[in-house]
Amino acid sequence: MSLELRAAIRAEVSAIIPLDALEAEHLQATLAWIDSGAELWRREKPATPPEHLSTYFALVDGSGLLLVDHKNAGLWLPTGGHVDPGEHPRDAVVRELFEELGISGLPLPAASFLTRTEVTGHHLDVTLWYALQAVRTLPLRYDDTEFNQARWFDFDNLPYAASDPHLARFAAKLAKISA
């Protein structure tokens, strides 16, 4: 891995302003992990290496966000995926946005949130969350091999109990950023 790419990923993570003590802790641990020289990308499914980069990108309008009913996870999640070896997380967002929703050309902001989540007891996803402005009428072609459906949820009706454990904090951060 090039030192420039590691530095660019570190800069992306460093630019995130934490919402709360948990995100500050996740940011500090992630920066230490990046600085350690450890491999950052998953080489083999499901968990080699056991800690690796992933992304979420939430399509957001003024009143809610798009979630997908993920077949394997059995949860309503923002779209996203694992970052490929040698790929910057922002490039993964562009790739996954097209693969999962058939969308290209949306403006891509910097990551606004970071989490570290143990997945099914066997690996740790270090996830950069991106909020992409969109409209609900944007034509979507979701990947029906991966998702049962894609659906817009209003902020006051997000399915927190059946989603990523950090979704409520992400929604709170979006509210704080847009206030």
mmCIF file with all atom_site columns, N, CA, C and O in Angstrom, residues 123-161:
data_model
loop_
_atom_site.group_PDB
_atom_site.id
_atom_site.type_symbol
_atom_site.label_atom_id
_atom_site.label_alt_id
_atom_site.label_comp_id
_atom_site.label_asym_id
_atom_site.label_entity_id
_atom_site.label_seq_id
_atom_site.pdbx_PDB_ins_code
_atom_site.Cartn_x
_atom_site.Cartn_y
_atom_site.Cartn_z
_atom_site.occupancy
_atom_site.B_iso_or_equiv
_atom_site.pdbx_formal_charge
_atom_site.auth_seq_id
_atom_site.auth_comp_id
_atom_site.auth_asym_id
_atom_site.auth_atom_id
_atom_site.pdbx_PDB_model_num
ATOM 1   N N  . HIS A 1 123 ? -15.501 -10.340 13.089  1.00 0.00 ? 123 HIS A N  1
ATOM 2   C CA . HIS A 1 123 ? -14.616 -9.303  12.578  1.00 0.00 ? 123 HIS A CA 1
ATOM 3   C C  . HIS A 1 123 ? -15.108 -7.920  12.977  1.00 0.00 ? 123 HIS A C  1
ATOM 4   O O  . HIS A 1 123 ? -16.216 -7.761  13.470  1.00 0.00 ? 123 HIS A O  1
ATOM 5   N N  . LEU A 1 124 ? -14.238 -6.933  12.770  1.00 0.00 ? 124 LEU A N  1
ATOM 6   C CA . LEU A 1 124 ? -14.533 -5.562  13.129  1.00 0.00 ? 124 LEU A CA 1
ATOM 7   C C  . LEU A 1 124 ? -14.560 -4.715  11.864  1.00 0.00 ? 124 LEU A C  1
ATOM 8   O O  . LEU A 1 124 ? -13.560 -4.644  11.141  1.00 0.00 ? 124 LEU A O  1
ATOM 9   N N  . ASP A 1 125 ? -15.722 -4.099  11.588  1.00 0.00 ? 125 ASP A N  1
ATOM 10  C CA . ASP A 1 125 ? -15.825 -3.150  10.485  1.00 0.00 ? 125 ASP A CA 1
ATOM 11  C C  . ASP A 1 125 ? -15.525 -1.756  11.008  1.00 0.00 ? 125 ASP A C  1
ATOM 12  O O  . ASP A 1 125 ? -16.165 -1.292  11.953  1.00 0.00 ? 125 ASP A O  1
ATOM 13  N N  . VAL A 1 126 ? -14.537 -1.112  10.403  1.00 0.00 ? 126 VAL A N  1
ATOM 14  C CA . VAL A 1 126 ? -14.238 0.288   10.666  1.00 0.00 ? 126 VAL A CA 1
ATOM 15  C C  . VAL A 1 126 ? -14.938 1.046   9.542   1.00 0.00 ? 126 VAL A C  1
ATOM 16  O O  . VAL A 1 126 ? -14.509 0.998   8.397   1.00 0.00 ? 126 VAL A O  1
ATOM 17  N N  . THR A 1 127 ? -16.058 1.683   9.877   1.00 0.00 ? 127 THR A N  1
ATOM 18  C CA . THR A 1 127 ? -16.953 2.203   8.850   1.00 0.00 ? 127 THR A CA 1
ATOM 19  C C  . THR A 1 127 ? -16.963 3.719   8.817   1.00 0.00 ? 127 THR A C  1
ATOM 20  O O  . THR A 1 127 ? -17.244 4.370   9.825   1.00 0.00 ? 127 THR A O  1
ATOM 21  N N  . LEU A 1 128 ? -16.670 4.263   7.636   1.00 0.00 ? 128 LEU A N  1
ATOM 22  C CA . LEU A 1 128 ? -16.830 5.680   7.377   1.00 0.00 ? 128 LEU A CA 1
ATOM 23  C C  . LEU A 1 128 ? -18.209 5.868   6.775   1.00 0.00 ? 128 LEU A C  1
ATOM 24  O O  . LEU A 1 128 ? -18.579 5.185   5.820   1.00 0.00 ? 128 LEU A O  1
ATOM 25  N N  . TRP A 1 129 ? -18.989 6.773   7.351   1.00 0.00 ? 129 TRP A N  1
ATOM 26  C CA . TRP A 1 129 ? -20.363 7.052   6.925   1.00 0.00 ? 129 TRP A CA 1
ATOM 27  C C  . TRP A 1 129 ? -20.376 8.348   6.131   1.00 0.00 ? 129 TRP A C  1
ATOM 28  O O  . TRP A 1 129 ? -19.839 9.368   6.570   1.00 0.00 ? 129 TRP A O  1
ATOM 29  N N  . TYR A 1 130 ? -21.024 8.309   4.966   1.00 0.00 ? 130 TYR A N  1
ATOM 30  C CA . TYR A 1 130 ? -21.163 9.461   4.085   1.00 0.00 ? 130 TYR A CA 1
ATOM 31  C C  . TYR A 1 130 ? -22.647 9.770   3.908   1.00 0.00 ? 130 TYR A C  1
ATOM 32  O O  . TYR A 1 130 ? -23.450 8.852   3.728   1.00 0.00 ? 130 TYR A O  1
ATOM 33  N N  . ALA A 1 131 ? -23.001 11.043  3.939   1.00 0.00 ? 131 ALA A N  1
ATOM 34  C CA . ALA A 1 131 ? -24.383 11.485  3.713   1.00 0.00 ? 131 ALA A CA 1
ATOM 35  C C  . ALA A 1 131 ? -24.431 12.183  2.357   1.00 0.00 ? 131 ALA A C  1
ATOM 36  O O  . ALA A 1 131 ? -23.828 13.241  2.180   1.00 0.00 ? 131 ALA A O  1
ATOM 37  N N  . LEU A 1 132 ? -25.121 11.566  1.400   1.00 0.00 ? 132 LEU A N  1
ATOM 38  C CA . LEU A 1 132 ? -25.223 12.111  0.053   1.00 0.00 ? 132 LEU A CA 1
ATOM 39  C C  . LEU A 1 132 ? -26.603 12.732  -0.138  1.00 0.00 ? 132 LEU A C  1
ATOM 40  O O  . LEU A 1 132 ? -27.615 12.045  0.053   1.00 0.00 ? 132 LEU A O  1
ATOM 41  N N  . GLN A 1 133 ? -26.630 13.997  -0.501  1.00 0.00 ? 133 GLN A N  1
ATOM 42  C CA . GLN A 1 133 ? -27.903 14.685  -0.725  1.00 0.00 ? 133 GLN A CA 1
ATOM 43  C C  . GLN A 1 133 ? -28.554 14.128  -1.986  1.00 0.00 ? 133 GLN A C  1
ATOM 44  O O  . GLN A 1 133 ? -27.911 13.978  -3.022  1.00 0.00 ? 133 GLN A O  1
ATOM 45  N N  . ALA A 1 134 ? -29.842 13.804  -1.875  1.00 0.00 ? 134 ALA A N  1
ATOM 46  C CA . ALA A 1 134 ? -30.596 13.248  -3.001  1.00 0.00 ? 134 ALA A CA 1
ATOM 47  C C  . ALA A 1 134 ? -32.061 13.627  -2.837  1.00 0.00 ? 134 ALA A C  1
ATOM 48  O O  . ALA A 1 134 ? -32.463 14.156  -1.801  1.00 0.00 ? 134 ALA A O  1
ATOM 49  N N  . VAL A 1 135 ? -32.833 13.336  -3.843  1.00 0.00 ? 135 VAL A N  1
ATOM 50  C CA . VAL A 1 135 ? -34.282 13.530  -3.773  1.00 0.00 ? 135 VAL A CA 1
ATOM 51  C C  . VAL A 1 135 ? -34.945 12.163  -3.877  1.00 0.00 ? 135 VAL A C  1
ATOM 52  O O  . VAL A 1 135 ? -34.406 11.234  -4.488  1.00 0.00 ? 135 VAL A O  1
ATOM 53  N N  . ARG A 1 136 ? -36.098 12.049  -3.272  1.00 0.00 ? 136 ARG A N  1
ATOM 54  C CA . ARG A 1 136 ? -36.797 10.758  -3.245  1.00 0.00 ? 136 ARG A CA 1
ATOM 55  C C  . ARG A 1 136 ? -37.250 10.293  -4.616  1.00 0.00 ? 136 ARG A C  1
ATOM 56  O O  . ARG A 1 136 ? -37.516 9.114   -4.799  1.00 0.00 ? 136 ARG A O  1
ATOM 57  N N  . THR A 1 137 ? -37.327 11.199  -5.565  1.00 0.00 ? 137 THR A N  1
ATOM 58  C CA . THR A 1 137 ? -37.747 10.829  -6.915  1.00 0.00 ? 137 THR A CA 1
ATOM 59  C C  . THR A 1 137 ? -36.580 10.339  -7.775  1.00 0.00 ? 137 THR A C  1
ATOM 60  O O  . THR A 1 137 ? -36.784 9.960   -8.927  1.00 0.00 ? 137 THR A O  1
ATOM 61  N N  . LEU A 1 138 ? -35.376 10.335  -7.211  1.00 0.00 ? 138 LEU A N  1
ATOM 62  C CA . LEU A 1 138 ? -34.202 9.850   -7.937  1.00 0.00 ? 138 LEU A CA 1
ATOM 63  C C  . LEU A 1 138 ? -34.434 8.398   -8.334  1.00 0.00 ? 138 LEU A C  1
ATOM 64  O O  . LEU A 1 138 ? -34.752 7.555   -7.483  1.00 0.00 ? 138 LEU A O  1
ATOM 65  N N  . PRO A 1 139 ? -34.316 8.079   -9.621  1.00 0.00 ? 139 PRO A N  1
ATOM 66  C CA . PRO A 1 139 ? -34.529 6.682   -10.029 1.00 0.00 ? 139 PRO A CA 1
ATOM 67  C C  . PRO A 1 139 ? -33.460 5.755   -9.441  1.00 0.00 ? 139 PRO A C  1
ATOM 68  O O  . PRO A 1 139 ? -32.277 6.038   -9.525  1.00 0.00 ? 139 PRO A O  1
ATOM 69  N N  . LEU A 1 140 ? -33.911 4.665   -8.827  1.00 0.00 ? 140 LEU A N  1
ATOM 70  C CA . LEU A 1 140 ? -33.020 3.687   -8.217  1.00 0.00 ? 140 LEU A CA 1
ATOM 71  C C  . LEU A 1 140 ? -33.174 2.345   -8.917  1.00 0.00 ? 140 LEU A C  1
ATOM 72  O O  . LEU A 1 140 ? -34.270 1.961   -9.317  1.00 0.00 ? 140 LEU A O  1
ATOM 73  N N  . ARG A 1 141 ? -32.075 1.645   -9.018  1.00 0.00 ? 141 ARG A N  1
ATOM 74  C CA . ARG A 1 141 ? -32.093 0.271   -9.500  1.00 0.00 ? 141 ARG A CA 1
ATOM 75  C C  . ARG A 1 141 ? -31.301 -0.531  -8.466  1.00 0.00 ? 141 ARG A C  1
ATOM 76  O O  . ARG A 1 141 ? -30.114 -0.771  -8.610  1.00 0.00 ? 141 ARG A O  1
ATOM 77  N N  . TYR A 1 142 ? -32.004 -0.915  -7.380  1.00 0.00 ? 142 TYR A N  1
ATOM 78  C CA . TYR A 1 142 ? -31.276 -1.578  -6.302  1.00 0.00 ? 142 TYR A CA 1
ATOM 79  C C  . TYR A 1 142 ? -30.945 -3.027  -6.680  1.00 0.00 ? 142 TYR A C  1
ATOM 80  O O  . TYR A 1 142 ? -31.639 -3.652  -7.469  1.00 0.00 ? 142 TYR A O  1
ATOM 81  N N  . ASP A 1 143 ? -29.885 -3.527  -6.094  1.00 0.00 ? 143 ASP A N  1
ATOM 82  C CA . ASP A 1 143 ? -29.389 -4.881  -6.357  1.00 0.00 ? 143 ASP A CA 1
ATOM 83  C C  . ASP A 1 143 ? -30.273 -5.882  -5.623  1.00 0.00 ? 143 ASP A C  1
ATOM 84  O O  . ASP A 1 143 ? -30.135 -6.083  -4.421  1.00 0.00 ? 143 ASP A O  1
ATOM 85  N N  . ASP A 1 144 ? -31.183 -6.534  -6.354  1.00 0.00 ? 144 ASP A N  1
ATOM 86  C CA . ASP A 1 144 ? -32.126 -7.460  -5.714  1.00 0.00 ? 144 ASP A CA 1
ATOM 87  C C  . ASP A 1 144 ? -31.497 -8.801  -5.347  1.00 0.00 ? 144 ASP A C  1
ATOM 88  O O  . ASP A 1 144 ? -32.139 -9.631  -4.728  1.00 0.00 ? 144 ASP A O  1
ATOM 89  N N  . THR A 1 145 ? -30.231 -9.013  -5.680  1.00 0.00 ? 145 THR A N  1
ATOM 90  C CA . THR A 1 145 ? -29.546 -10.205 -5.170  1.00 0.00 ? 145 THR A CA 1
ATOM 91  C C  . THR A 1 145 ? -29.052 -9.971  -3.745  1.00 0.00 ? 145 THR A C  1
ATOM 92  O O  . THR A 1 145 ? -28.835 -10.902 -2.994  1.00 0.00 ? 145 THR A O  1
ATOM 93  N N  . GLU A 1 146 ? -28.887 -8.693  -3.380  1.00 0.00 ? 146 GLU A N  1
ATOM 94  C CA . GLU A 1 146 ? -28.373 -8.335  -2.058  1.00 0.00 ? 146 GLU A CA 1
ATOM 95  C C  . GLU A 1 146 ? -29.456 -7.768  -1.131  1.00 0.00 ? 146 GLU A C  1
ATOM 96  O O  . GLU A 1 146 ? -29.367 -7.903  0.083   1.00 0.00 ? 146 GLU A O  1
ATOM 97  N N  . PHE A 1 147 ? -30.481 -7.135  -1.723  1.00 0.00 ? 147 PHE A N  1
ATOM 98  C CA . PHE A 1 147 ? -31.491 -6.445  -0.939  1.00 0.00 ? 147 PHE A CA 1
ATOM 99  C C  . PHE A 1 147 ? -32.890 -6.921  -1.300  1.00 0.00 ? 147 PHE A C  1
ATOM 100 O O  . PHE A 1 147 ? -33.192 -7.154  -2.474  1.00 0.00 ? 147 PHE A O  1
ATOM 101 N N  . ASN A 1 148 ? -33.758 -7.021  -0.281  1.00 0.00 ? 148 ASN A N  1
ATOM 102 C CA . ASN A 1 148 ? -35.173 -7.314  -0.536  1.00 0.00 ? 148 ASN A CA 1
ATOM 103 C C  . ASN A 1 148 ? -35.890 -6.101  -1.102  1.00 0.00 ? 148 ASN A C  1
ATOM 104 O O  . ASN A 1 148 ? -36.773 -6.230  -1.944  1.00 0.00 ? 148 ASN A O  1
ATOM 105 N N  . GLN A 1 149 ? -35.508 -4.920  -0.609  1.00 0.00 ? 149 GLN A N  1
ATOM 106 C CA . GLN A 1 149 ? -36.101 -3.679  -1.090  1.00 0.00 ? 149 GLN A CA 1
ATOM 107 C C  . GLN A 1 149 ? -35.261 -2.500  -0.634  1.00 0.00 ? 149 GLN A C  1
ATOM 108 O O  . GLN A 1 149 ? -34.412 -2.623  0.244   1.00 0.00 ? 149 GLN A O  1
ATOM 109 N N  . ALA A 1 150 ? -35.522 -1.358  -1.248  1.00 0.00 ? 150 ALA A N  1
ATOM 110 C CA . ALA A 1 150 ? -34.946 -0.082  -0.842  1.00 0.00 ? 150 ALA A CA 1
ATOM 111 C C  . ALA A 1 150 ? -36.124 0.828   -0.518  1.00 0.00 ? 150 ALA A C  1
ATOM 112 O O  . ALA A 1 150 ? -37.124 0.834   -1.246  1.00 0.00 ? 150 ALA A O  1
ATOM 113 N N  . ARG A 1 151 ? -35.994 1.574   0.579   1.00 0.00 ? 151 ARG A N  1
ATOM 114 C CA . ARG A 1 151 ? -37.134 2.386   1.021   1.00 0.00 ? 151 ARG A CA 1
ATOM 115 C C  . ARG A 1 151 ? -36.659 3.648   1.732   1.00 0.00 ? 151 ARG A C  1
ATOM 116 O O  . ARG A 1 151 ? -35.702 3.609   2.513   1.00 0.00 ? 151 ARG A O  1
ATOM 117 N N  . TRP A 1 152 ? -37.352 4.747   1.468   1.00 0.00 ? 152 TRP A N  1
ATOM 118 C CA . TRP A 1 152 ? -37.106 5.994   2.187   1.00 0.00 ? 152 TRP A CA 1
ATOM 119 C C  . TRP A 1 152 ? -37.832 5.956   3.520   1.00 0.00 ? 152 TRP A C  1
ATOM 120 O O  . TRP A 1 152 ? -38.983 5.530   3.586   1.00 0.00 ? 152 TRP A O  1
ATOM 121 N N  . PHE A 1 153 ? -37.147 6.383   4.570   1.00 0.00 ? 153 PHE A N  1
ATOM 122 C CA . PHE A 1 153 ? -37.723 6.496   5.907   1.00 0.00 ? 153 PHE A CA 1
ATOM 123 C C  . PHE A 1 153 ? -37.604 7.946   6.353   1.00 0.00 ? 153 PHE A C  1
ATOM 124 O O  . PHE A 1 153 ? -36.541 8.551   6.211   1.00 0.00 ? 153 PHE A O  1
ATOM 125 N N  . ASP A 1 154 ? -38.677 8.498   6.919   1.00 0.00 ? 154 ASP A N  1
ATOM 126 C CA . ASP A 1 154 ? -38.598 9.806   7.549   1.00 0.00 ? 154 ASP A CA 1
ATOM 127 C C  . ASP A 1 154 ? -37.748 9.675   8.810   1.00 0.00 ? 154 ASP A C  1
ATOM 128 O O  . ASP A 1 154 ? -37.712 8.606   9.436   1.00 0.00 ? 154 ASP A O  1
ATOM 129 N N  . PHE A 1 155 ? -37.079 10.757  9.195   1.00 0.00 ? 155 PHE A N  1
ATOM 130 C CA . PHE A 1 155 ? -36.224 10.714  10.375  1.00 0.00 ? 155 PHE A CA 1
ATOM 131 C C  . PHE A 1 155 ? -36.978 10.295  11.631  1.00 0.00 ? 155 PHE A C  1
ATOM 132 O O  . PHE A 1 155 ? -36.414 9.636   12.501  1.00 0.00 ? 155 PHE A O  1
ATOM 133 N N  . ASP A 1 156 ? -38.245 10.645  11.730  1.00 0.00 ? 156 ASP A N  1
ATOM 134 C CA . ASP A 1 156 ? -39.000 10.279  12.933  1.00 0.00 ? 156 ASP A CA 1
ATOM 135 C C  . ASP A 1 156 ? -39.578 8.864   12.868  1.00 0.00 ? 156 ASP A C  1
ATOM 136 O O  . ASP A 1 156 ? -40.296 8.443   13.763  1.00 0.00 ? 156 ASP A O  1
ATOM 137 N N  . ASN A 1 157 ? -39.209 8.106   11.824  1.00 0.00 ? 157 ASN A N  1
ATOM 138 C CA . ASN A 1 157 ? -39.735 6.748   11.665  1.00 0.00 ? 157 ASN A CA 1
ATOM 139 C C  . ASN A 1 157 ? -38.640 5.754   11.240  1.00 0.00 ? 157 ASN A C  1
ATOM 140 O O  . ASN A 1 157 ? -38.927 4.755   10.584  1.00 0.00 ? 157 ASN A O  1
ATOM 141 N N  . LEU A 1 158 ? -37.398 6.022   11.619  1.00 0.00 ? 158 LEU A N  1
ATOM 142 C CA . LEU A 1 158 ? -36.299 5.114   11.255  1.00 0.00 ? 158 LEU A CA 1
ATOM 143 C C  . LEU A 1 158 ? -36.399 3.819   12.068  1.00 0.00 ? 158 LEU A C  1
ATOM 144 O O  . LEU A 1 158 ? -36.722 3.858   13.260  1.00 0.00 ? 158 LEU A O  1
ATOM 145 N N  . PRO A 1 159 ? -36.110 2.678   11.457  1.00 0.00 ? 159 PRO A N  1
ATOM 146 C CA . PRO A 1 159 ? -36.249 1.377   12.143  1.00 0.00 ? 159 PRO A CA 1
ATOM 147 C C  . PRO A 1 159 ? -35.023 1.032   12.992  1.00 0.00 ? 159 PRO A C  1
ATOM 148 O O  . PRO A 1 159 ? -34.298 0.073   12.727  1.00 0.00 ? 159 PRO A O  1
ATOM 149 N N  . TYR A 1 160 ? -34.799 1.804   14.050  1.00 0.00 ? 160 TYR A N  1
ATOM 150 C CA . TYR A 1 160 ? -33.590 1.644   14.863  1.00 0.00 ? 160 TYR A CA 1
ATOM 151 C C  . TYR A 1 160 ? -33.416 0.231   15.407  1.00 0.00 ? 160 TYR A C  1
ATOM 152 O O  . TYR A 1 160 ? -32.300 -0.283  15.454  1.00 0.00 ? 160 TYR A O  1
ATOM 153 N N  . ALA A 1 161 ? -34.479 -0.409  15.816  1.00 0.00 ? 161 ALA A N  1
ATOM 154 C CA . ALA A 1 161 ? -34.376 -1.739  16.420  1.00 0.00 ? 161 ALA A CA 1
ATOM 155 C C  . ALA A 1 161 ? -33.951 -2.804  15.406  1.00 0.00 ? 161 ALA A C  1
ATOM 156 O O  . ALA A 1 161 ? -33.452 -3.853  15.798  1.00 0.00 ? 161 ALA A O  1
#
